[in-house]
Short mmCIF file of C-alpha atoms and ligand atoms in Angstrom, two decimals:
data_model
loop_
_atom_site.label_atom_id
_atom_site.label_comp_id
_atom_site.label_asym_id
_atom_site.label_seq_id
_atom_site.Cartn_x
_atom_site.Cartn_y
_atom_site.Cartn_z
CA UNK A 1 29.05 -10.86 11.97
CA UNK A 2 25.09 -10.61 12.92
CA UNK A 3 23.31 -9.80 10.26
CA UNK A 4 21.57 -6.97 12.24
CA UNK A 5 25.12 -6.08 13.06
CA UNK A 6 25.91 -5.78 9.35
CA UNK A 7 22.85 -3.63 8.82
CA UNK A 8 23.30 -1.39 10.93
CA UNK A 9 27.01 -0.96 9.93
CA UNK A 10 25.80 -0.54 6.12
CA UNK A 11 22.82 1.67 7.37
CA UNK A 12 25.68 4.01 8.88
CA UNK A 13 27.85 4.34 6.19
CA UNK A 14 24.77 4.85 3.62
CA UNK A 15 22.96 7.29 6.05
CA UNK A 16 20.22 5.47 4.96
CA UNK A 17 16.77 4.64 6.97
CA UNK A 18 14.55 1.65 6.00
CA UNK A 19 10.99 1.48 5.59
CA UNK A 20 9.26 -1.68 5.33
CA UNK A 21 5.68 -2.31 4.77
CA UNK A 22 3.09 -4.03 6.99
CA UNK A 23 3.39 -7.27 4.84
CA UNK A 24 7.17 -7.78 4.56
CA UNK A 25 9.05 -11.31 5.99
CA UNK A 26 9.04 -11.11 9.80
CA UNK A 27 12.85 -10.73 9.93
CA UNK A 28 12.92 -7.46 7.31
CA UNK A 29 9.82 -6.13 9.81
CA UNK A 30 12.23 -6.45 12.99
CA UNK A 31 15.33 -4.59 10.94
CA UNK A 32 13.42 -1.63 9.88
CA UNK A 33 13.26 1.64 11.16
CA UNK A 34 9.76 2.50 10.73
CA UNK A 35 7.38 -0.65 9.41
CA UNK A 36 3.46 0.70 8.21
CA UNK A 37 0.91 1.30 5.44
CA UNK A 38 1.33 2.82 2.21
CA UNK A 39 0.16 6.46 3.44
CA UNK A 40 2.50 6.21 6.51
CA UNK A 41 5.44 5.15 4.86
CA UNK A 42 4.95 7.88 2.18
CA UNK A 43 4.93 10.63 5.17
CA UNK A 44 7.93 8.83 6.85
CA UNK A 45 9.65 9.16 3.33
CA UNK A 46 8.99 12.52 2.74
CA UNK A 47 10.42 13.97 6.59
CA UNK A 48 13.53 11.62 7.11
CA UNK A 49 16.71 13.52 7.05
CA UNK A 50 18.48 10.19 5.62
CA UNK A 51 20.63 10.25 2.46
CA UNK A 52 19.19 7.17 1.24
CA UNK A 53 15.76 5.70 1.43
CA UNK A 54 15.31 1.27 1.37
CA UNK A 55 12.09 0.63 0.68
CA UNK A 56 11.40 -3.06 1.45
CA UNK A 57 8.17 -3.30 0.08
CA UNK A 58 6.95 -3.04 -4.14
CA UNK A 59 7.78 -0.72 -6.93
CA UNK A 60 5.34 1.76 -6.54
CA UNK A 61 6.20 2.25 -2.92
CA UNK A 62 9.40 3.08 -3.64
CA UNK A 63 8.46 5.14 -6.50
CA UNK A 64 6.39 7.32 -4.35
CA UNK A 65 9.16 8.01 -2.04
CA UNK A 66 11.37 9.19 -4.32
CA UNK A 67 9.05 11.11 -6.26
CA UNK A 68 8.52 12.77 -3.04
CA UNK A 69 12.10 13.20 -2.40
CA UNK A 70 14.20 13.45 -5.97
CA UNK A 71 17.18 14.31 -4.41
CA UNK A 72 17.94 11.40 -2.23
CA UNK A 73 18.82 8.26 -2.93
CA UNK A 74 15.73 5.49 -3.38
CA UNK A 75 16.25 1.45 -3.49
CA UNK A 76 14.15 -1.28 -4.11
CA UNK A 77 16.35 -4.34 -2.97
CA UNK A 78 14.87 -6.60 -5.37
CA UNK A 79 14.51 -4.80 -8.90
CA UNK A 80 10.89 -6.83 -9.97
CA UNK A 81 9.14 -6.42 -6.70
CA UNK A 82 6.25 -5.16 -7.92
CA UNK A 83 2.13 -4.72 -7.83
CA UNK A 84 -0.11 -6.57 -10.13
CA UNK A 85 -2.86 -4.37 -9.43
CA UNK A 86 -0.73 -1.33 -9.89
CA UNK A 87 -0.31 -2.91 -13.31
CA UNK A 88 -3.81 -2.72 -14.22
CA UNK A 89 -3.92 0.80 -15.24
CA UNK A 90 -2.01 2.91 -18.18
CA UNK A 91 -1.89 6.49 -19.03
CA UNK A 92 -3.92 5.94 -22.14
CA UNK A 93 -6.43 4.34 -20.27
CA UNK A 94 -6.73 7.58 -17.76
CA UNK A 95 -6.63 9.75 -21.10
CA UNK A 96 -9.72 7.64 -22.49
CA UNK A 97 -11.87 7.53 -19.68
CA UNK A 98 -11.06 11.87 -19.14
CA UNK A 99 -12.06 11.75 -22.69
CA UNK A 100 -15.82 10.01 -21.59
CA UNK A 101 -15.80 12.01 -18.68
CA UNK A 102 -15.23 15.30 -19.37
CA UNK A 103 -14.46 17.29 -16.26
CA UNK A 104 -14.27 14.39 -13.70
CA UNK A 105 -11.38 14.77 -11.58
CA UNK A 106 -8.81 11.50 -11.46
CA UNK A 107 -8.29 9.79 -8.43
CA UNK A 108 -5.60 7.41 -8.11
CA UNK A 109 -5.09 4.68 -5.92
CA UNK A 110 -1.16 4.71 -4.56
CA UNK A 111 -0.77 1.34 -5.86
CA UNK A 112 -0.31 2.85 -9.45
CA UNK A 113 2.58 3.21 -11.63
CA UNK A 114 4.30 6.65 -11.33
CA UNK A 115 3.69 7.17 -15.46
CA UNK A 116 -0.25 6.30 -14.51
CA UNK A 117 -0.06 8.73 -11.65
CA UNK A 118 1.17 11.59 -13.60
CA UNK A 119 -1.83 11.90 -15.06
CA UNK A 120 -3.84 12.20 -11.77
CA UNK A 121 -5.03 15.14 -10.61
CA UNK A 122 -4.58 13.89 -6.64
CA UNK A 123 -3.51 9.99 -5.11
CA UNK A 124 -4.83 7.99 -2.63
CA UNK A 125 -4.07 5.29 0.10
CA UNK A 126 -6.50 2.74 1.20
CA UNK A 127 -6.00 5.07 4.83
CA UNK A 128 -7.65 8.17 3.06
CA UNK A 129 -9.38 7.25 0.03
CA UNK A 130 -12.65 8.56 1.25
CA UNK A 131 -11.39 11.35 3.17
CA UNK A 132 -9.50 12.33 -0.06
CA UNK A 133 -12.40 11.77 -2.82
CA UNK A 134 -15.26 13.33 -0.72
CA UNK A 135 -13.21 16.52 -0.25
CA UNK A 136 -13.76 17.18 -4.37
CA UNK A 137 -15.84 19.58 -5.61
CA UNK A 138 -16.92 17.29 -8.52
CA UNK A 139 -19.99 15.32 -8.31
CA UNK A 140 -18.67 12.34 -10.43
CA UNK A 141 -14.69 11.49 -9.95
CA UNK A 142 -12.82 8.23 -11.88
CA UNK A 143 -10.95 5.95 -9.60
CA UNK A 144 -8.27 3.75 -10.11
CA UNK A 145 -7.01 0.90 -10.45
CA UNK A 146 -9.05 -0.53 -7.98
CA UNK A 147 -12.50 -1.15 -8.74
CA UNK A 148 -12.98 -2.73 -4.90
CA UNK A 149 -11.81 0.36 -3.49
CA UNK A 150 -13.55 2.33 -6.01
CA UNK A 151 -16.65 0.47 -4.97
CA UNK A 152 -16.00 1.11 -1.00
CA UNK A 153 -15.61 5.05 -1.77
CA UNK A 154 -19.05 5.18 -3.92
CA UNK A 155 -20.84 2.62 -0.55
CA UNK A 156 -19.27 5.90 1.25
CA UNK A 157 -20.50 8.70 -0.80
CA UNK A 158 -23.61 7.83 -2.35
CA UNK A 159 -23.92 11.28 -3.94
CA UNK A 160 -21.09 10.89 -6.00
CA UNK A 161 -20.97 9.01 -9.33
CA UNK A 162 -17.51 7.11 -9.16
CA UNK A 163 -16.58 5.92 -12.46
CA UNK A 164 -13.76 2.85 -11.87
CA UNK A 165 -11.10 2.60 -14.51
CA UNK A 166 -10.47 -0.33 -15.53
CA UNK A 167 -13.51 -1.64 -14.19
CA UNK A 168 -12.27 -5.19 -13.67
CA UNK A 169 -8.92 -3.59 -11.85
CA UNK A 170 -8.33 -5.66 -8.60
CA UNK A 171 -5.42 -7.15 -6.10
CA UNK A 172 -5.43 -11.09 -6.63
CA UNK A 173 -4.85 -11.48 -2.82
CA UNK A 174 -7.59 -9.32 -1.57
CA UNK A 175 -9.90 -10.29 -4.19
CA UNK A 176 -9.88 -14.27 -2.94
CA UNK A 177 -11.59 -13.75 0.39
CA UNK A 178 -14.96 -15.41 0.18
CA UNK A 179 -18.38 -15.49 1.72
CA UNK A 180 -17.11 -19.22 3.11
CA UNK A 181 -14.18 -17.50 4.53
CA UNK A 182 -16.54 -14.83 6.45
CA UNK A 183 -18.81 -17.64 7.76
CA UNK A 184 -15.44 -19.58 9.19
CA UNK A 185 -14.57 -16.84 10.88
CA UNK A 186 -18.26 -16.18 12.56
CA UNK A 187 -17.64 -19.82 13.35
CA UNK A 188 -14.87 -19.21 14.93
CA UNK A 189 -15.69 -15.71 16.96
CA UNK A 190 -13.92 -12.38 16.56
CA UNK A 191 -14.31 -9.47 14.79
CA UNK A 192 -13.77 -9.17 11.01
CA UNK A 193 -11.81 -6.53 9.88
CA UNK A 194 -11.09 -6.39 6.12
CA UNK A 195 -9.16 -4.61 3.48
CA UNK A 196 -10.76 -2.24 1.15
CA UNK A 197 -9.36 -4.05 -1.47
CA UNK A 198 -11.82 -7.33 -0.67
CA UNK A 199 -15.08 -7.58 -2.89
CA UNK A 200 -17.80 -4.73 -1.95
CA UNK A 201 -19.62 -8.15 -1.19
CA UNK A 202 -16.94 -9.11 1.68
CA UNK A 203 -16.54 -5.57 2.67
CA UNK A 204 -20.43 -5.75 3.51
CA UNK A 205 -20.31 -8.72 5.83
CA UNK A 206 -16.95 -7.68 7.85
CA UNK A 207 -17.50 -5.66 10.65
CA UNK A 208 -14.78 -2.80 9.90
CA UNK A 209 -13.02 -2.00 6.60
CA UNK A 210 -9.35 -0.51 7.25
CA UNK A 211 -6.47 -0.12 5.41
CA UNK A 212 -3.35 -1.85 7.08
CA UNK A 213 -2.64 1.03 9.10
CA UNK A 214 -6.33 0.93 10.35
CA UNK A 215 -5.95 -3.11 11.29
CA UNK A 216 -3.38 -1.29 14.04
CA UNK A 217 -5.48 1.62 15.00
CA UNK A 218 -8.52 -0.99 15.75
CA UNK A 219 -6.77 -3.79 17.47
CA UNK A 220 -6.79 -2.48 21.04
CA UNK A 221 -10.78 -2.33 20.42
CA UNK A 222 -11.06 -6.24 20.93
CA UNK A 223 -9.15 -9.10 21.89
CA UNK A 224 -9.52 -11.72 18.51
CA UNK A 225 -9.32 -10.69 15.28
CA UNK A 226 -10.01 -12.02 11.83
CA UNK A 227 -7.78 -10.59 9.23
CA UNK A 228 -8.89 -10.78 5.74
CA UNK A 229 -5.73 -9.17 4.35
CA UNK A 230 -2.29 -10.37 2.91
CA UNK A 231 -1.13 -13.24 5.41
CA UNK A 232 1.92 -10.85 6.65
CA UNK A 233 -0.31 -8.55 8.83
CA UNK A 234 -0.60 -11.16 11.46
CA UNK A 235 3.28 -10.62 12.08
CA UNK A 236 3.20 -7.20 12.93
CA UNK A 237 -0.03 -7.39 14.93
CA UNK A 238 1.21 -10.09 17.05
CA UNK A 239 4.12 -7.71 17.41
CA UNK A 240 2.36 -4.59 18.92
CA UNK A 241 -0.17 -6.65 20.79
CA UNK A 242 1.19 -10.01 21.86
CA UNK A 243 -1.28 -11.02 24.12
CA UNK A 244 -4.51 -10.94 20.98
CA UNK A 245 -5.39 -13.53 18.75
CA UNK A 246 -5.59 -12.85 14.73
CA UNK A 247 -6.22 -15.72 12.48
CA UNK A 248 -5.62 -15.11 8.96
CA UNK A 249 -5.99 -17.26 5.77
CA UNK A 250 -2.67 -18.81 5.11
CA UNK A 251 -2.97 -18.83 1.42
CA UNK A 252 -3.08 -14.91 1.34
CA UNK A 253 0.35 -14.43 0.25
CA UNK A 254 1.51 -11.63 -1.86
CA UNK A 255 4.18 -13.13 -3.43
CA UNK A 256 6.04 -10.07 -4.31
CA UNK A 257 5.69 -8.88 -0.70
CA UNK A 258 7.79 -11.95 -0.13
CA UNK A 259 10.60 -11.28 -2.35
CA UNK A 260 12.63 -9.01 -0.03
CA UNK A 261 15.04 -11.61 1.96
CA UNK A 262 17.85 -10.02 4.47
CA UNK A 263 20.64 -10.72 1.83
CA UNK A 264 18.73 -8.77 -0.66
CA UNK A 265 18.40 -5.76 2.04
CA UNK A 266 22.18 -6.00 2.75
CA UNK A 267 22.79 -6.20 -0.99
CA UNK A 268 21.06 -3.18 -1.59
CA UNK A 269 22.59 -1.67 1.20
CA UNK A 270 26.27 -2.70 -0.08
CA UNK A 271 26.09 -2.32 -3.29
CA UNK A 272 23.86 0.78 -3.76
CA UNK A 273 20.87 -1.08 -5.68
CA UNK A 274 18.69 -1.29 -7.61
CA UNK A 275 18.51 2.48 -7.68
CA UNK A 276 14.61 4.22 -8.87
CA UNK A 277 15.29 6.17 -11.49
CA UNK A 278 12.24 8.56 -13.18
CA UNK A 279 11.76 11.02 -15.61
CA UNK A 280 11.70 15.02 -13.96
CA UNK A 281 8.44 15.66 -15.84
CA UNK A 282 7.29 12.52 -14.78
CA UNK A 283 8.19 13.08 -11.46
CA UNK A 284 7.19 16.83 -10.98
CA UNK A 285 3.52 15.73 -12.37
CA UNK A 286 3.22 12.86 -9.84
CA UNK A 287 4.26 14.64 -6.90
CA UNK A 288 1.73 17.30 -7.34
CA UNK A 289 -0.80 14.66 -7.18
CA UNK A 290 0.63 12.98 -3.92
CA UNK A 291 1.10 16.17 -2.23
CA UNK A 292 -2.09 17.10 -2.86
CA UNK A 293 -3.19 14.11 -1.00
CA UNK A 294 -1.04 14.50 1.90
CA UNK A 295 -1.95 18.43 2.34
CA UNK A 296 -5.83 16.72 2.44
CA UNK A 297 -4.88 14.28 4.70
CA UNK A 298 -3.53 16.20 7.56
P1 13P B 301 -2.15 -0.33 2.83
O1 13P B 301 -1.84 1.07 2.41
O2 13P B 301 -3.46 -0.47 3.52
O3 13P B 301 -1.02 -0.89 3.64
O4 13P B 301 -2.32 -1.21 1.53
C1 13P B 301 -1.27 -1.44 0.64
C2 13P B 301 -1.48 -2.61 -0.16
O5 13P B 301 -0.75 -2.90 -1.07
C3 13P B 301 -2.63 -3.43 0.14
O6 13P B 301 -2.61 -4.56 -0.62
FE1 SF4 B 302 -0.38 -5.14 -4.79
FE2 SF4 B 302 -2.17 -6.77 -3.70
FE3 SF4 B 302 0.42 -7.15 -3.25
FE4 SF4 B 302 -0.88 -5.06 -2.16
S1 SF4 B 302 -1.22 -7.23 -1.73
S2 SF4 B 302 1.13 -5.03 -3.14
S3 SF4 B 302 -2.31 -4.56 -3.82
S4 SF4 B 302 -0.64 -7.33 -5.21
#
């Protein structure tokens, strides 16, 4: 049988939707139901009627979405897909910096571990992290794990003090653009679009700064693109707009992004796995936090 055949069969039985994100293998982009960045995928998770949730994406994705929905079913097909920048940050680390900054309200980047995010007082996506800092009361707010991001939201608000914990916090694949890579691309022509998760000193020279969600809102507004995200964008931009050029730099691979092959998705579907499992308290502290966000975001 067709493996798409197969997936559907499982997806029937399971009453299950997937969700895949932006930078998942071509051929898990064209099986899933919806396909999107981290704050899209959250809000898909949250108002599906499915029984089951597949997240084809990393840990904390899937973390969020059943954090956000405790009663259904959550699975990550492959059980170590996960975030090395989400990694960066513990809850004893939150708990010091509170300590050195007494009354500064925690913001937390999405791409955190659900113990870390427990401890925040509201999350963020790369879609809203502005949008969701700005609309504190507190003049100085700690942000993490991300100290890129954290240093695109304080270029945003100058009049707030944002204190990045840890300070050295950043994703491996963003954090490789360089300044040679911008001056290729002027080389070459196009517009530069890049990830808030690129240095504040790439973010400067780029002519837009989106999350992955963003890269599809601002397509339409040109026809060649230079993508200075993980390498897995380019699929699903070719996708919606086959007649555009994006180049992108091959060697920005997340590798865990990568993990999630079509046998592992109808594994996962088959056999039920691997299954996210968190504490209630855990749980009922995070989701606070995320809802918050989404309530701001709307
Ligand atoms: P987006 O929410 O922009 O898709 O970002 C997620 C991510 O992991 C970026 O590396
Ligand atoms: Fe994490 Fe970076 Fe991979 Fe995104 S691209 S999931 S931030 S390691």
């Amino acid at each position: 049988m067709n493996r798409k055949v197969t997936i559907d069969a499982l997806k029937k039985k399971r009453d299950a939707v997937i969700l895949a994100h932006n930078y998942q293998l071509p051929e898990i982009q064209d099986v899933a139901d919806f396909v999107g960045d981290s704050l899209e995928l959250s809000i898909q998770a949250k108002e599906t009627d499915a029984h089951t949730i597949v997240f084809c994406g990393v840990d904390f994705m899937a973390e969020t979405a059943k954090i956000l929905c405790p009663e259904k079913t959550v699975l990550l097909p492959v059980k170590d897909a996960t975030c090395p920048l989400a990694n960066y940050l513990d809850a004893e680390t939150i708990l010091k910096a509170k300590e050195l900054h007494p009354g500064a309200p925690v913001v937390l980047y999405i791409n955190s571990t659900a113990e870390s995010k427990a401890y925040a007082d509201v999350v963020c996506t790369s879609a809203n992290a502005v949008k969701v800092v700005r609309s504190l009361p507190s003049d100085e707010v700690i942000v993490g794990p991300d100290a890129n991001l954290a240093a695109f939201i304080q270029d945003q608000l100058p009049q707030k003090k944002i204190v990045p914990v840890p300070p050295e916090g950043h994703c491996y694949v963003h954090d490789y653009f360089t300044e040679q890579d911008v001056r290729e691309a002027r080389r070459r022509g196009g517009m530069i679009i890049c990830h808030p998760e690129c240095r504040p000193g790439i973010q400067k020279i780029s002519d837009i700064i989106a999350s992955t969600g963003g890269m599809v809102s601002a397509a339409p507004q040109a026809e060649v693109w230079n993508i200075f995200t993980e390498k897995g964008m380019a699929y699903r931009l070719k996708t919606l707009f086959p007649d555009k050029t994006f180049y992108v730099k091959e060697e920005a691979i997340c590798e865990d992004m990568k993990k999630t092959t079509l046998d592992d998705l109808v594994s996962s579907l088959e056999k039920n796995q691997y299954r996210i499992e968190l504490s209630r308290e855990v749980m009922d502290r995070a989701r606070n936090a995320i809802e918050r966000m989404i309530e701001i975001g709307r």
